[in-house]
Tab-separated table of C-alpha atoms in Angstrom:
chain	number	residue	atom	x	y	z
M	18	UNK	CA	93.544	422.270	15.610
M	19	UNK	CA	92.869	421.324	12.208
M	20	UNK	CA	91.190	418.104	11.103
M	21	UNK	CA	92.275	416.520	8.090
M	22	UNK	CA	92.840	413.336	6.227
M	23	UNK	CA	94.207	410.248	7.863
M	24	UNK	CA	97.564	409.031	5.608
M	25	UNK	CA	96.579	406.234	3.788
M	26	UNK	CA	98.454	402.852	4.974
M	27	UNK	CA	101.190	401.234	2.526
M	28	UNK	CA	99.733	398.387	1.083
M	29	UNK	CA	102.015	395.366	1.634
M	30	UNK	CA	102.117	393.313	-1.461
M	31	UNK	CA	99.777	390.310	-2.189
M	32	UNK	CA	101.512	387.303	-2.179
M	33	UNK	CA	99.497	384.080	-4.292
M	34	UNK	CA	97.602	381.751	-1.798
M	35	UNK	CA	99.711	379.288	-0.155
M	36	UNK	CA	98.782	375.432	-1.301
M	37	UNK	CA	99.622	374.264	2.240
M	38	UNK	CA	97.130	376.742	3.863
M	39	UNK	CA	94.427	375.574	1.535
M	40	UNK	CA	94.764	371.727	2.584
M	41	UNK	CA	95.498	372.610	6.273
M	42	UNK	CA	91.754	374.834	6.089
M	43	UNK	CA	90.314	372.004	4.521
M	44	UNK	CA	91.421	369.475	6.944
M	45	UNK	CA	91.003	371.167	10.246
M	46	UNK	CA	87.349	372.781	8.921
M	47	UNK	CA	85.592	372.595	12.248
M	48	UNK	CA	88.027	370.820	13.881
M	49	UNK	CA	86.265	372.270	17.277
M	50	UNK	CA	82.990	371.368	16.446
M	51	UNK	CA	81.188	368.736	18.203
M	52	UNK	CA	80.164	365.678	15.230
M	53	UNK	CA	76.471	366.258	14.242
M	54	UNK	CA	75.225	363.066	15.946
M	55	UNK	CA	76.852	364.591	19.450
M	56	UNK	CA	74.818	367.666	18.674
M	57	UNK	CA	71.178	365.866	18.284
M	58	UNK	CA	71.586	364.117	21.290
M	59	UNK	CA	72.669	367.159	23.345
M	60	UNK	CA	69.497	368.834	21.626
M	61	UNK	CA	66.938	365.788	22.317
M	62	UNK	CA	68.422	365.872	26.144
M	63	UNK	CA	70.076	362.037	25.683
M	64	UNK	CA	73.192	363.905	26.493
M	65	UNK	CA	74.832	366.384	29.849
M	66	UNK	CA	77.312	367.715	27.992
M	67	UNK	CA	77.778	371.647	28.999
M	68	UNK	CA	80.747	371.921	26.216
M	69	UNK	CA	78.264	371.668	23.407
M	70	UNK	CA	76.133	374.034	25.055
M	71	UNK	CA	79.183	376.691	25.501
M	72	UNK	CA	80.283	375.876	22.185
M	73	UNK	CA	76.703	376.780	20.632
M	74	UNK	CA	77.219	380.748	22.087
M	75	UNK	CA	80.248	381.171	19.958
M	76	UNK	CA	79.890	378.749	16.660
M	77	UNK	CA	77.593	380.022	13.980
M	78	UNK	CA	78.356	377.099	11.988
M	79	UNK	CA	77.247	374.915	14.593
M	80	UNK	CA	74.244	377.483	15.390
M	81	UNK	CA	73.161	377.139	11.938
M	82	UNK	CA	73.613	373.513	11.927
M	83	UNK	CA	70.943	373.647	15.058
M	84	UNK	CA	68.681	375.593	13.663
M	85	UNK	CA	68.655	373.162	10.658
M	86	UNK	CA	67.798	369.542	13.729
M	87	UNK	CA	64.951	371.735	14.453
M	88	UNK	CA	63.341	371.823	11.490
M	89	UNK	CA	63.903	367.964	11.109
M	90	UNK	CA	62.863	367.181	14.446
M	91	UNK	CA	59.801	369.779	14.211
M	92	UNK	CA	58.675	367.831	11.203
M	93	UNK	CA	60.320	369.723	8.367
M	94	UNK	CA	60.186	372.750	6.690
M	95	UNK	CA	56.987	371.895	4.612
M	96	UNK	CA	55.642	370.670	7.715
M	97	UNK	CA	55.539	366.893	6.508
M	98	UNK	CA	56.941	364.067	9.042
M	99	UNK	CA	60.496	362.444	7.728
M	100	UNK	CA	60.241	359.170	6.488
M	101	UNK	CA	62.701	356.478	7.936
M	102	UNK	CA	63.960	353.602	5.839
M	103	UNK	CA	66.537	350.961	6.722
M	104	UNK	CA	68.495	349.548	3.962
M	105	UNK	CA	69.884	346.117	3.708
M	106	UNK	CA	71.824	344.188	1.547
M	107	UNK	CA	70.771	343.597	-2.084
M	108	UNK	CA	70.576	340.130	-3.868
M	109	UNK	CA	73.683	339.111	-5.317
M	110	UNK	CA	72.331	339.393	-8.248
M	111	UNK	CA	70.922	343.093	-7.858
M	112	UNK	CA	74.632	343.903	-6.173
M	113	UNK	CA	76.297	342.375	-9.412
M	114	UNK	CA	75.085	344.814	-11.878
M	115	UNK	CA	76.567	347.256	-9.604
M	116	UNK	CA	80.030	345.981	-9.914
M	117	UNK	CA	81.904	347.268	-13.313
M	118	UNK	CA	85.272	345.705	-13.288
M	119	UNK	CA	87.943	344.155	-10.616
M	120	UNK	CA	90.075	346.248	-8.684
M	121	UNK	CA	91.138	347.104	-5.618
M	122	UNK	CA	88.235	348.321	-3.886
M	123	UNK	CA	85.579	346.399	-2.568
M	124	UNK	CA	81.666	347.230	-3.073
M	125	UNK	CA	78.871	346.523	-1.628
M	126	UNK	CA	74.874	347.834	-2.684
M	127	UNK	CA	72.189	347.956	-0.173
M	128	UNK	CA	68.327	348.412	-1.401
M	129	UNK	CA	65.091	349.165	0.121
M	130	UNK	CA	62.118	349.828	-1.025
M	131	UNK	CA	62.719	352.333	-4.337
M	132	UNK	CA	66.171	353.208	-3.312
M	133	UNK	CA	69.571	351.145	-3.811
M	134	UNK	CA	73.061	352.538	-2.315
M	135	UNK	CA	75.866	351.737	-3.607
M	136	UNK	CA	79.110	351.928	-1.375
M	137	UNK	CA	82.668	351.834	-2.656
M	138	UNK	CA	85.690	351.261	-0.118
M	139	UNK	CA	88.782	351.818	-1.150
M	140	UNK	CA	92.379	352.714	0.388
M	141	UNK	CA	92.883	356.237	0.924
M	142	UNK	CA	95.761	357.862	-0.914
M	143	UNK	CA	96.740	360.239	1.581
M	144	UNK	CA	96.816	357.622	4.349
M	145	UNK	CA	97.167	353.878	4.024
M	146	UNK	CA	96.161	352.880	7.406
M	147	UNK	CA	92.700	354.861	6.115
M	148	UNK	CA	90.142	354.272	3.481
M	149	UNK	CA	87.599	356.536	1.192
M	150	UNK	CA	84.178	355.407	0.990
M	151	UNK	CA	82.457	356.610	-1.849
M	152	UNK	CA	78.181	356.284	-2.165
M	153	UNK	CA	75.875	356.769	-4.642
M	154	UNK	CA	72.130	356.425	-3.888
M	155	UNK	CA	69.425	355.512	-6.686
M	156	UNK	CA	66.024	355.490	-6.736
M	157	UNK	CA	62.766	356.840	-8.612
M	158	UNK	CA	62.755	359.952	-6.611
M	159	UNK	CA	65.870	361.009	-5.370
M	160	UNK	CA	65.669	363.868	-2.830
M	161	UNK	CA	67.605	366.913	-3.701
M	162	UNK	CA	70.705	367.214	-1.214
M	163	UNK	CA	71.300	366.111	2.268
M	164	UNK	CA	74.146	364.785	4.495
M	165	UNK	CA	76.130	361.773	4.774
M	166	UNK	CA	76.883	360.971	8.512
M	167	UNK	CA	79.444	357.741	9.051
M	168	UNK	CA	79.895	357.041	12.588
M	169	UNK	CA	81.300	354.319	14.746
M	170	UNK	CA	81.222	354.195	19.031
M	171	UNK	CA	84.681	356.482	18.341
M	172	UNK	CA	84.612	358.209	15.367
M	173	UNK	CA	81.979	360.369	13.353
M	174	UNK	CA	82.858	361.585	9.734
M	175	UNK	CA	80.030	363.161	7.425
M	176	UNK	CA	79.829	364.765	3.529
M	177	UNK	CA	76.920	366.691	1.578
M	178	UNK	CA	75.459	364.539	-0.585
M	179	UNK	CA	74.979	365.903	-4.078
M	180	UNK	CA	72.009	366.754	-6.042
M	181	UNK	CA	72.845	363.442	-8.036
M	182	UNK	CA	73.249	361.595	-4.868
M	183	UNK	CA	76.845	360.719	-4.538
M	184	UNK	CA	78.869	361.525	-1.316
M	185	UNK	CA	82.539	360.707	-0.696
M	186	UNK	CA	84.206	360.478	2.727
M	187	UNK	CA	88.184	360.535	3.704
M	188	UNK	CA	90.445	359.286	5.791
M	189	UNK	CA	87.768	356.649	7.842
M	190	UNK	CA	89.791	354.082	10.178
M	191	UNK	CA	89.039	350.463	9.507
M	192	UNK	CA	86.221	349.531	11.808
M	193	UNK	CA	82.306	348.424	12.120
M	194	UNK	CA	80.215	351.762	11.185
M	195	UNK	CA	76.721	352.922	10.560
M	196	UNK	CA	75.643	355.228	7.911
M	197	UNK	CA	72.745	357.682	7.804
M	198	UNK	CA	71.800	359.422	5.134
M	199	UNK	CA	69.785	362.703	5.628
M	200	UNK	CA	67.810	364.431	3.926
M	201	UNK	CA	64.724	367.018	4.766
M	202	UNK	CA	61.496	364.333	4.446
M	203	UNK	CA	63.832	361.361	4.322
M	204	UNK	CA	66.537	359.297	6.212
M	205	UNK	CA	67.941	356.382	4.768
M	206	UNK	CA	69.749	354.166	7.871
M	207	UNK	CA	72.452	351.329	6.847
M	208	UNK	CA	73.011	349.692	10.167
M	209	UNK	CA	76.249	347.291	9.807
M	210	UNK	CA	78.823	349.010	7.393
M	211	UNK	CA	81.871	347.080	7.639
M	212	UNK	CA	85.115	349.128	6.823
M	213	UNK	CA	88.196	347.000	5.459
């Protein structure tokens, strides 16, 4: 019997990307995943949770995301310790040069140290019931990027924070929150974040 070429497949045509499919991705983007806070706690043993642990096997995201605690926790990549710092809020006159303008939206700055935060709460567009919360952090040396971690006794929501420091988070019930900011030598901790 003679060997020869497999026929080639028809190609079915491509069709353009669907909108919906790109804002259903966006939304459900590790909808299984366990929030990041869930995931230190299993790893520093505060937490018997065997899901996390069966979830590990078969999420890379979540594997990488791992691998990432353990450098923080085993001092860092450059092998410095990560500095803590606790931010509070500013003087009203510090917060009042933060504020450009009435509208809406409520602010609020924090400062510590050499860093001030500013936080921005507004309602979300997509849901009324919700707001956005939009931070910048400032300071004299501003670490490259980290994470943005919001998280109440029932919710956890996080966002990279840019390379200029600003993060922006979606959809966030109204509720009492704390906010940590990550970032490899640093974490900047606002305890009592009020959500309106």
């Amino acid at each position: 019997m003679k060997r020869g070429r497999m026929p080639k497949r028809p190609t079915e045509p491509t069709q353009p990307p669907d909108p919906l499919e790109g804002i259903l991705r966006r939304r459900l983007y590790r909808l299984h995943c366990p929030p990041p806070e869930r995931l230190g706690e299993w790893r520093l043993g505060l937490l018997q949770a065997p899901e996390v642990q069966d979830h590990l096997i078969t999420c890379p995201r979540c594997q990488e995301e791992l691998r990432w605690l353990e450098a923080l926790l085993g001092g860092g990549v450059h092998g410095a310790p990560r500095r803590a710092l606790t931010l509070r809020p500013a003087p009203p006159l510090l917060a009042a040069f933060a504020l450009r303008g009435a509208d809406s939206s409520s602010r609020t700055t924090y400062a510590g140290e050499e860093y001030t935060l500013t936080v921005e709460v507004a309602q979300d567009l997509q849901n009324p019931a919700c707001r956005s919360v939009f931070g910048i952090l400032g300071g004299q040396e501003r670490p490259r990027r980290g994470e943005a971690i919001l998280s109440s006794l029932s919710a956890s929501f996080s966002a990279p924070v840019d390379e200029s420091g600003q993060f922006a988070l979606f959809q966030v019930p109204v509720g009492h929150y704390e906010l940590r900011i990550l970032f490899e030598e640093l974490e900047i901790l606002v305890e009592s974040l009020e959500i309106r």
